[in-house]
Coordinates of C-alpha atoms in Angstrom, one line a residue:
V1 CA -7.5 24.7 4.2
R2 CA -6.6 26.4 0.9
G3 CA -5.7 25.1 -2.5
D4 CA -7.8 21.9 -2.4
K5 CA -9.5 21.4 -5.7
G6 CA -9.1 17.7 -6.7
V7 CA -10.2 16.3 -3.3
D8 CA -13.6 16.9 -1.8
R9 CA -13.5 19.1 1.3
A10 CA -15.5 16.5 3.3
A11 CA -12.5 14.1 3.0
F12 CA -10.5 16.5 5.2
A13 CA -12.9 16.6 8.1
P14 CA -11.7 13.4 9.9
L15 CA -8.1 14.6 9.5
L16 CA -8.4 18.0 11.0
Q17 CA -7.9 17.0 14.6
I18 CA -7.5 20.7 15.6
K19 CA -10.5 22.7 16.7
P20 CA -11.0 26.4 17.5
G21 CA -10.6 27.1 21.2
E22 CA -8.2 24.3 21.9
P23 CA -4.7 24.8 23.2
F24 CA -2.2 25.2 20.4
V25 CA 0.2 22.2 20.1
E26 CA 2.7 22.6 17.2
S27 CA 3.3 18.8 16.8
R28 CA -0.4 18.3 16.1
V29 CA -0.1 20.7 13.2
G30 CA 2.6 18.6 11.7
L31 CA 0.5 15.4 12.1
V32 CA -2.4 17.0 10.3
S33 CA -0.1 18.1 7.5
A34 CA 1.2 14.6 7.2
A35 CA -2.3 13.1 7.2
I36 CA -3.5 15.5 4.4
T37 CA -0.4 14.7 2.4
E38 CA -1.0 11.0 2.7
L39 CA -4.7 11.5 1.7
Y40 CA -3.4 13.1 -1.5
R41 CA -0.9 10.3 -2.1
V42 CA -3.6 7.7 -1.8
R43 CA -5.7 9.6 -4.4
G44 CA -2.8 9.6 -6.9
Y45 CA -1.3 13.0 -6.2
A46 CA 2.2 11.8 -5.9
Q47 CA 3.7 15.4 -6.1
A48 CA 1.3 17.0 -3.6
A49 CA 2.8 19.2 -0.9
V50 CA 1.1 20.6 2.2
K51 CA 2.5 23.5 4.1
A52 CA 1.1 24.7 7.5
D53 CA 1.1 28.5 7.9
V54 CA 0.7 29.4 11.6
Q55 CA -0.1 33.1 12.2
V56 CA 0.1 34.5 15.7
L57 CA -2.6 37.0 16.3
P58 CA -2.8 39.9 18.8
E59 CA -3.3 39.0 22.5
A60 CA -6.9 38.5 23.6
A61 CA -8.7 37.8 26.8
D62 CA -11.9 36.2 28.0
A63 CA -13.6 36.5 31.5
S64 CA -10.7 34.7 33.3
T65 CA -7.7 34.3 31.1
R66 CA -5.5 36.2 28.7
Y67 CA -4.2 34.3 25.7
R68 CA -2.6 34.7 22.3
P69 CA -4.7 33.2 19.6
V70 CA -3.2 31.6 16.4
A71 CA -4.7 31.1 13.0
I72 CA -3.7 27.9 11.2
V73 CA -3.9 27.7 7.4
F74 CA -3.0 24.5 5.5
E75 CA -1.8 25.5 2.0
I76 CA -2.0 22.7 -0.5
D77 CA -0.1 22.5 -3.7
E78 CA -1.9 19.6 -5.4
A79 CA 0.1 19.4 -8.6
A80 CA -1.3 16.9 -11.1
P81 CA -2.6 13.4 -10.1
T82 CA -0.8 10.4 -11.5
V83 CA -3.0 7.6 -13.0
V84 CA -1.9 4.1 -13.9
S85 CA -2.1 4.0 -17.8
S86 CA -1.2 0.3 -18.2
V87 CA 0.0 -2.8 -16.4
D88 CA 2.1 -5.5 -18.1
V89 CA 3.4 -8.8 -16.7
Q90 CA 6.5 -10.2 -18.3
G91 CA 8.1 -13.6 -17.7
S92 CA 5.0 -15.2 -16.3
Q93 CA 4.6 -18.7 -17.7
A94 CA 3.4 -21.0 -15.0
I95 CA 0.7 -18.6 -14.0
P96 CA -1.2 -16.7 -16.8
A97 CA -0.5 -13.0 -16.9
E98 CA -4.2 -12.2 -16.7
T99 CA -4.4 -14.3 -13.5
V100 CA -1.5 -12.3 -12.0
K101 CA -3.1 -9.0 -12.9
S102 CA -6.4 -10.1 -11.3
S103 CA -4.7 -10.1 -7.9
L104 CA -3.3 -6.5 -8.3
A105 CA -4.8 -3.3 -6.9
L106 CA -2.8 -1.0 -9.2
I107 CA -4.5 -1.4 -12.5
A108 CA -5.1 0.8 -15.5
G109 CA -7.3 3.8 -14.7
R110 CA -6.6 3.7 -10.9
P111 CA -4.7 6.4 -9.0
F112 CA -1.0 5.6 -8.6
Y113 CA 0.0 5.1 -5.0
R114 CA 3.6 4.1 -4.6
P115 CA 3.3 2.1 -1.3
Q116 CA 0.7 -0.1 -3.1
L117 CA 3.5 -1.4 -5.3
T118 CA 5.0 -3.3 -2.4
V119 CA 1.6 -4.8 -1.6
D120 CA 1.1 -5.9 -5.2
R121 CA 4.6 -7.3 -5.4
D122 CA 4.0 -9.4 -2.3
A123 CA 0.7 -10.7 -3.9
I124 CA 2.6 -11.9 -7.0
D125 CA 5.3 -13.4 -4.8
R126 CA 2.7 -15.4 -2.7
A127 CA 0.9 -16.7 -5.8
Y128 CA 4.2 -18.2 -7.1
R129 CA 5.4 -19.5 -3.8
S130 CA 2.0 -21.3 -3.4
Q131 CA 2.8 -23.1 -6.7
G132 CA 6.2 -24.2 -5.5
F133 CA 8.4 -21.5 -7.0
Q134 CA 10.4 -20.8 -3.9
A135 CA 13.1 -18.8 -5.7
V136 CA 10.8 -16.5 -7.6
S137 CA 11.9 -12.9 -8.1
V138 CA 9.5 -10.1 -8.8
I139 CA 10.5 -6.5 -9.7
S140 CA 8.5 -3.5 -11.0
Q141 CA 9.5 -1.0 -13.6
L142 CA 7.8 2.4 -13.8
A143 CA 7.6 4.5 -17.0
F144 CA 6.1 8.0 -16.3
G145 CA 4.7 10.1 -19.1
N146 CA 2.5 13.1 -19.9
N147 CA 4.4 15.3 -17.4
Q148 CA 4.1 12.8 -14.5
R149 CA 0.3 12.4 -15.0
E150 CA 0.5 8.8 -16.2
V151 CA 2.6 5.8 -15.3
A152 CA 2.9 2.5 -17.0
I153 CA 3.8 -0.4 -14.7
T154 CA 5.7 -3.4 -15.9
W155 CA 6.1 -6.5 -13.6
I156 CA 9.1 -8.6 -14.4
V157 CA 8.8 -12.2 -13.1
R158 CA 11.7 -14.6 -12.9
E159 CA 10.0 -17.8 -11.9
G160 CA 13.0 -20.1 -11.2
E161 CA 12.6 -23.8 -10.7
Q162 CA 9.4 -25.3 -9.4
V163 CA 9.9 -27.4 -6.3
T164 CA 7.6 -30.3 -5.8
I165 CA 7.1 -32.7 -2.8
D166 CA 9.1 -36.0 -3.3
R167 CA 8.1 -37.7 -0.1
V168 CA 6.2 -37.0 3.1
L169 CA 7.7 -38.6 6.2
I170 CA 5.8 -38.7 9.5
N171 CA 7.7 -39.4 12.7
G172 CA 7.0 -39.4 16.4
N173 CA 3.3 -40.1 16.2
N174 CA 2.5 -42.7 19.0
R175 CA -1.2 -42.1 19.7
I176 CA -2.5 -41.2 16.3
S177 CA -2.0 -43.4 13.3
T178 CA 0.1 -42.4 10.3
E179 CA -2.9 -43.1 8.0
L180 CA -5.1 -40.6 9.9
I181 CA -2.4 -37.9 9.7
E182 CA -1.8 -38.5 6.0
R183 CA -5.6 -38.2 5.4
E184 CA -5.6 -34.7 7.0
L185 CA -2.5 -33.4 5.0
T186 CA -3.0 -30.9 2.2
I187 CA 0.4 -31.8 0.7
R188 CA 1.0 -35.0 -1.3
R189 CA 3.8 -36.5 -3.3
G190 CA 4.1 -34.6 -6.5
S191 CA 2.3 -31.5 -5.3
P192 CA 4.0 -28.1 -5.3
M193 CA 5.9 -27.2 -2.2
S194 CA 3.6 -24.4 -1.1
D195 CA 4.5 -22.2 1.9
E196 CA 0.8 -21.9 2.7
A197 CA 0.2 -25.6 2.5
L198 CA 3.2 -26.3 4.8

């Protein structure tokens, strides 16, 4: 592996599933390249690129077999890491913005990992749906700066109308009383219509 400066060499060890003396399988080289690239993405190196250079060496032989060895070099162009510079939440009224931020993984000072945006968006969406905002809309806006080394994340929340429980009707219970079922319910008249509670 060459060109690795921002990531500790020990982090590559579990990814290098190719060992000297094993048969050469080209598809495994591609898998290792993809794994190293993803490692860099997780660490905030959004622009990192990994290229595998396979060099075919002169034919060799051991006691029983003739073979052609190859040398594999993974060339890494790290580029600069991208760090989250700030996180802002707009349009959040029913749930305080600081409460929303506390459920996010991408916060100021952390490496920017684009797939984590989807996870964070789903976390905000779940928080609102649990409060009865069934039509909530959550989108993210990214503002890159300092030559792609920083990104400011703005979450825009459109809450919509809060839906509450008007009545809870229980039908078809023959062996268990309605009162017992009602006692076990986590939803009551006037409570938010929460997906989790349902």
